[in-house]
PDB file of C-alpha atoms in Angstrom:
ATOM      1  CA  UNK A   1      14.083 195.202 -20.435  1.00 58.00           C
ATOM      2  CA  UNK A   2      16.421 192.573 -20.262  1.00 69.00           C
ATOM      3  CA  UNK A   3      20.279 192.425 -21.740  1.00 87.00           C
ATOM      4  CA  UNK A   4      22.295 189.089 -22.391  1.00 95.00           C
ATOM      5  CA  UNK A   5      25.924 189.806 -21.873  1.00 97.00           C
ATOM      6  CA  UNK A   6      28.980 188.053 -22.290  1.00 98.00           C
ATOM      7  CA  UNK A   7      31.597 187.603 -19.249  1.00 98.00           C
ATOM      8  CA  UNK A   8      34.340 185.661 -17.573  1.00 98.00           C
ATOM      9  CA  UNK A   9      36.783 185.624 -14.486  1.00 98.00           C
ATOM     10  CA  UNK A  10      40.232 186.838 -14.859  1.00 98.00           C
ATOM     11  CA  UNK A  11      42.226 184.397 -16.159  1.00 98.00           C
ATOM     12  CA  UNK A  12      39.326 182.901 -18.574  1.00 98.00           C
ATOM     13  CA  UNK A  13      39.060 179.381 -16.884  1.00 98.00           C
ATOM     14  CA  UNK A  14      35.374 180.824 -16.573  1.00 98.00           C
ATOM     15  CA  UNK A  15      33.118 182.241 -18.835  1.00 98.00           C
ATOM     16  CA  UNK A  16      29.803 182.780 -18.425  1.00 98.00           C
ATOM     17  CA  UNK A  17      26.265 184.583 -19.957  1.00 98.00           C
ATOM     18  CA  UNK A  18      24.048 186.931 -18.377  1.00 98.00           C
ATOM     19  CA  UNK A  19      20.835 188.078 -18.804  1.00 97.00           C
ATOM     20  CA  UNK A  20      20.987 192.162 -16.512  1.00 96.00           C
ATOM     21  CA  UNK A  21      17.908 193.205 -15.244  1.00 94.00           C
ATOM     22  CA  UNK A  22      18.332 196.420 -15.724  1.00 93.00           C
ATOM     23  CA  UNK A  23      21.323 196.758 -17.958  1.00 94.00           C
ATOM     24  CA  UNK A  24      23.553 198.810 -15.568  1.00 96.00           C
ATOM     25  CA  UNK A  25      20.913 201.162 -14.360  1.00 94.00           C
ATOM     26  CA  UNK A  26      20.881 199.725 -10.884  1.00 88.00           C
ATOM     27  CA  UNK A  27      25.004 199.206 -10.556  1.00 96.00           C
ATOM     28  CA  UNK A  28      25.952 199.276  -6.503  1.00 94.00           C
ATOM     29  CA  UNK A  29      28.004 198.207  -4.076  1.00 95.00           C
ATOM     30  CA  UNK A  30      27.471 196.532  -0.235  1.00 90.00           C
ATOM     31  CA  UNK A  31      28.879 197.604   2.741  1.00 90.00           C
ATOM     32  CA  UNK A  32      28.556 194.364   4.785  1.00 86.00           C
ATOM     33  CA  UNK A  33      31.979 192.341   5.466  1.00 86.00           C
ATOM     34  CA  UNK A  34      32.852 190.626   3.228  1.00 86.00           C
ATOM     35  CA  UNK A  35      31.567 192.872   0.222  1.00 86.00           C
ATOM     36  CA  UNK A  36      33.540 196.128   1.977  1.00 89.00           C
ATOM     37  CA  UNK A  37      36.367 192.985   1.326  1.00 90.00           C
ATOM     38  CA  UNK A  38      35.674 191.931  -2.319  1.00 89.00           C
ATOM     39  CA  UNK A  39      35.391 195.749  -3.458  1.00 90.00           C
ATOM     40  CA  UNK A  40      33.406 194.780  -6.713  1.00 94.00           C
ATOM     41  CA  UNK A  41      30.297 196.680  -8.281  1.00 97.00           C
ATOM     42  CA  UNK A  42      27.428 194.465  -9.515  1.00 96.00           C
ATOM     43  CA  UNK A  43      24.594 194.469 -11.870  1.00 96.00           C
ATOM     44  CA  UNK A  44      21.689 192.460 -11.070  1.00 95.00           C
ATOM     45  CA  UNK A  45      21.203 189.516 -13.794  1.00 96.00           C
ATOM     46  CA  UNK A  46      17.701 187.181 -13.801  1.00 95.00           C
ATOM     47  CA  UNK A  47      20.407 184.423 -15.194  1.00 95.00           C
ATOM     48  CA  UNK A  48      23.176 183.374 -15.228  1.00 97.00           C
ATOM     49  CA  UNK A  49      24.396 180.463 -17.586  1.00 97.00           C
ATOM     50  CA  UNK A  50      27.858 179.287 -17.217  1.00 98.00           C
ATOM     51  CA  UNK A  51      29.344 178.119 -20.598  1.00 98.00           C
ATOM     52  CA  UNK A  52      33.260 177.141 -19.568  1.00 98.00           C
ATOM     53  CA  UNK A  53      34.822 176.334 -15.896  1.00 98.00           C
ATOM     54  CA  UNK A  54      31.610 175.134 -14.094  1.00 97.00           C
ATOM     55  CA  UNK A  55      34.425 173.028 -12.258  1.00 98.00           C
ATOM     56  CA  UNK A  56      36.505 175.440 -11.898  1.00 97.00           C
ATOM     57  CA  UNK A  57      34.411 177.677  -9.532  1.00 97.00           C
ATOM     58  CA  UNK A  58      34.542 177.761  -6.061  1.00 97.00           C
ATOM     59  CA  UNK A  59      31.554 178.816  -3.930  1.00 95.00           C
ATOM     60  CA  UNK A  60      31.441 180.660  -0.307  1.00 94.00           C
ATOM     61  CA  UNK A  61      28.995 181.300   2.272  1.00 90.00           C
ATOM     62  CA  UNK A  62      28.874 183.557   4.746  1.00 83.00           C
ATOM     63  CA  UNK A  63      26.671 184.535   7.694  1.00 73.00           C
ATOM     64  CA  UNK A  64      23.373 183.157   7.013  1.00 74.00           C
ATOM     65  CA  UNK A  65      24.910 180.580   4.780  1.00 78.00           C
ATOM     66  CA  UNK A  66      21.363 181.432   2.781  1.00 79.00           C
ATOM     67  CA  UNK A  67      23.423 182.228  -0.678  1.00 84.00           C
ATOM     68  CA  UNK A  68      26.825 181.437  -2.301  1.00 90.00           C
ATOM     69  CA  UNK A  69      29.198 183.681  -4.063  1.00 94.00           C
ATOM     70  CA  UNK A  70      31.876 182.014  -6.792  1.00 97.00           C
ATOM     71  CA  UNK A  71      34.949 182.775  -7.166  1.00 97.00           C
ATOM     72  CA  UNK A  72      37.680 181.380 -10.250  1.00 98.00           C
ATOM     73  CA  UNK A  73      39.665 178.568  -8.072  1.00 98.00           C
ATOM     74  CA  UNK A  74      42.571 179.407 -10.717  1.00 98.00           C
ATOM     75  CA  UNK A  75      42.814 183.392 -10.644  1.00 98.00           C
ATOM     76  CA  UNK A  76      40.171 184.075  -7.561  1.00 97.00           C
ATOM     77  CA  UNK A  77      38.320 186.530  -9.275  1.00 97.00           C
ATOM     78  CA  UNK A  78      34.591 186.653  -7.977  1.00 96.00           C
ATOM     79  CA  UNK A  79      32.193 186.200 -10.767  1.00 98.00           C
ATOM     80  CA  UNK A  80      28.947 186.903  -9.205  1.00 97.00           C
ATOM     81  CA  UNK A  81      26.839 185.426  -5.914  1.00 93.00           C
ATOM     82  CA  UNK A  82      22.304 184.868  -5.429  1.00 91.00           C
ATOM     83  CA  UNK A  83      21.278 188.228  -4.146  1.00 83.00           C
ATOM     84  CA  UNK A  84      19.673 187.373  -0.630  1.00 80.00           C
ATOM     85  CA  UNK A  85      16.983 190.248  -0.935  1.00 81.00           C
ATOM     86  CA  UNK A  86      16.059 188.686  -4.435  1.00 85.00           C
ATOM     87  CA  UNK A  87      16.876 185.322  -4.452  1.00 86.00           C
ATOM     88  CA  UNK A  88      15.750 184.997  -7.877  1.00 90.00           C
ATOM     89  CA  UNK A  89      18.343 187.082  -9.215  1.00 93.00           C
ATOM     90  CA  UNK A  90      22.283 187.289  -8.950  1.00 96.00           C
ATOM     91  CA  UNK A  91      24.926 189.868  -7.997  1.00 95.00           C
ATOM     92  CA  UNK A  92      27.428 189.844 -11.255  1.00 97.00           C
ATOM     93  CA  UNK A  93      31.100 191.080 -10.906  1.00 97.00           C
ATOM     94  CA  UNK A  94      30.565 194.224 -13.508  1.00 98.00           C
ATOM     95  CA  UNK A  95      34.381 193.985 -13.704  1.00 97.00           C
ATOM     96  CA  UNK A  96      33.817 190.130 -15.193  1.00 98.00           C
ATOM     97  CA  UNK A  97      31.381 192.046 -18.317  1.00 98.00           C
ATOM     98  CA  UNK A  98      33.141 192.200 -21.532  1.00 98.00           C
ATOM     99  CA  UNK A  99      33.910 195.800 -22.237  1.00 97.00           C
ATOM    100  CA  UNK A 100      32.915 196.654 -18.753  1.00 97.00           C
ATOM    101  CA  UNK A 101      34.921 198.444 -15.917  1.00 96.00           C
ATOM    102  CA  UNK A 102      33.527 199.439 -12.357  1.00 96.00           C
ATOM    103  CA  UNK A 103      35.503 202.805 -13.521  1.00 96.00           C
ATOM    104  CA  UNK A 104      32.115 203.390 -15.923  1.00 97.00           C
ATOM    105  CA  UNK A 105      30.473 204.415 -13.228  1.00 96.00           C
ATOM    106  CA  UNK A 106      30.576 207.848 -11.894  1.00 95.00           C
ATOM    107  CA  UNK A 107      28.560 207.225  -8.533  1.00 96.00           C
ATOM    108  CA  UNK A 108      27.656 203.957  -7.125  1.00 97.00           C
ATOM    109  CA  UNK A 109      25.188 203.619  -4.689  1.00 95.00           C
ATOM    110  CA  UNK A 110      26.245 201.928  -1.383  1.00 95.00           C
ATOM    111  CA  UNK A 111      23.186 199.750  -0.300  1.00 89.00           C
ATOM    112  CA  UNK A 112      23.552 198.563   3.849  1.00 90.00           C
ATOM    113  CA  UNK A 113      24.281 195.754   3.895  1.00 84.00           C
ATOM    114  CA  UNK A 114      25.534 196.079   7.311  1.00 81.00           C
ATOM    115  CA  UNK A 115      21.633 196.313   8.678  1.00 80.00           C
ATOM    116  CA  UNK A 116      20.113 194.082   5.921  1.00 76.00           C
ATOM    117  CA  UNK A 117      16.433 193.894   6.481  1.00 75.00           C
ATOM    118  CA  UNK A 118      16.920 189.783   6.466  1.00 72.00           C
ATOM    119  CA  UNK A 119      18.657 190.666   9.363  1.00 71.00           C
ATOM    120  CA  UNK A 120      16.266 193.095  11.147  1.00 79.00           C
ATOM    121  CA  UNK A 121      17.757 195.990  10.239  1.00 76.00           C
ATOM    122  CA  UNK A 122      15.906 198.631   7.980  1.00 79.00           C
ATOM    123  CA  UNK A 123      18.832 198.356   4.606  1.00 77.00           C
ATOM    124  CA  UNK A 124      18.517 201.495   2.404  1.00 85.00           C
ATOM    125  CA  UNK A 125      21.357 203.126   1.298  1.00 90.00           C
ATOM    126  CA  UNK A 126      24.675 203.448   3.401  1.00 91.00           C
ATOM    127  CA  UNK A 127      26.090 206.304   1.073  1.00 92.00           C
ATOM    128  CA  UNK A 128      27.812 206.606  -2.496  1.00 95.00           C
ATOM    129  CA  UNK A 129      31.001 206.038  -3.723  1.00 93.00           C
ATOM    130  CA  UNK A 130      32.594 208.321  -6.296  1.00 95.00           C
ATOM    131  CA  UNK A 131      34.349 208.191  -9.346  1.00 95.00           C
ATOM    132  CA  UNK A 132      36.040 211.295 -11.155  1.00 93.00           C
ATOM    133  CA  UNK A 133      39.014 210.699 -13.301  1.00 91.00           C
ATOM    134  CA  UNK A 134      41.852 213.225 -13.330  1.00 90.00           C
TER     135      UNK A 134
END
């Protein structure tokens, strides 16, 4: 069942709508480079409809240079990026939600990204992170 949510970068130069796969059922993080860099926890989304800033995003590509991830050019917040094992759907910034913190989360899965199957490597999951407030 799908879930249209609202969400937006930092600073608000963009705002965006997405439509979560699995609401936050399926919430993880990477361990390959540059995600073990960004830090973020995403929620897969089968859209992802930019309303304000289309401009005002900047997109990188890494590695395989087979999918981009957008950052806010004004407060460099990433927003979300194409999922290379599902192309068809997108990696979205759960910290960019409204009313959404990667704090929710208790345990996050850790997928390997490291030895992504694109790669040759078998993926799966590296580990979990945790989260237990004091």
């Amino acid at each position: 069942m799908s879930e249209k949510r609202s969400a937006q970068c930092h600073c608000g130069a963009v705002a965006f709508t997405v439509e979560l796969v699995d609401g936050f059922n399926t919430v993880r993080r990477c361990n390959c480079s540059f995600c073990r860099m960004r830090g973020a926890v995403v929620a897969f989304a089968s859209s992802v409809a930019i309303s304000k800033g289309e401009e005002t995003l900047t997109e990188y590509r890494f590695h395989s240079k087979e999918v981009g991830h957008y950052f806010c050019s004004v407060c460099g917040i990433y927003t979300f990026h194409q999922s290379r094992s599902h192309p068809e759907q997108y990696g979205v910034n759960v910290a960019c939600i409204d009313g959404v913190s990667p704090f929710d989360f208790p345990a996050v899965k850790v997928t390997d990204g490291n030895n992504h199957p694109k790669d040759g490597g078998t993926g799966g999951v590296a580990g979990w992170i945790l989260y237990q407030p004091e």
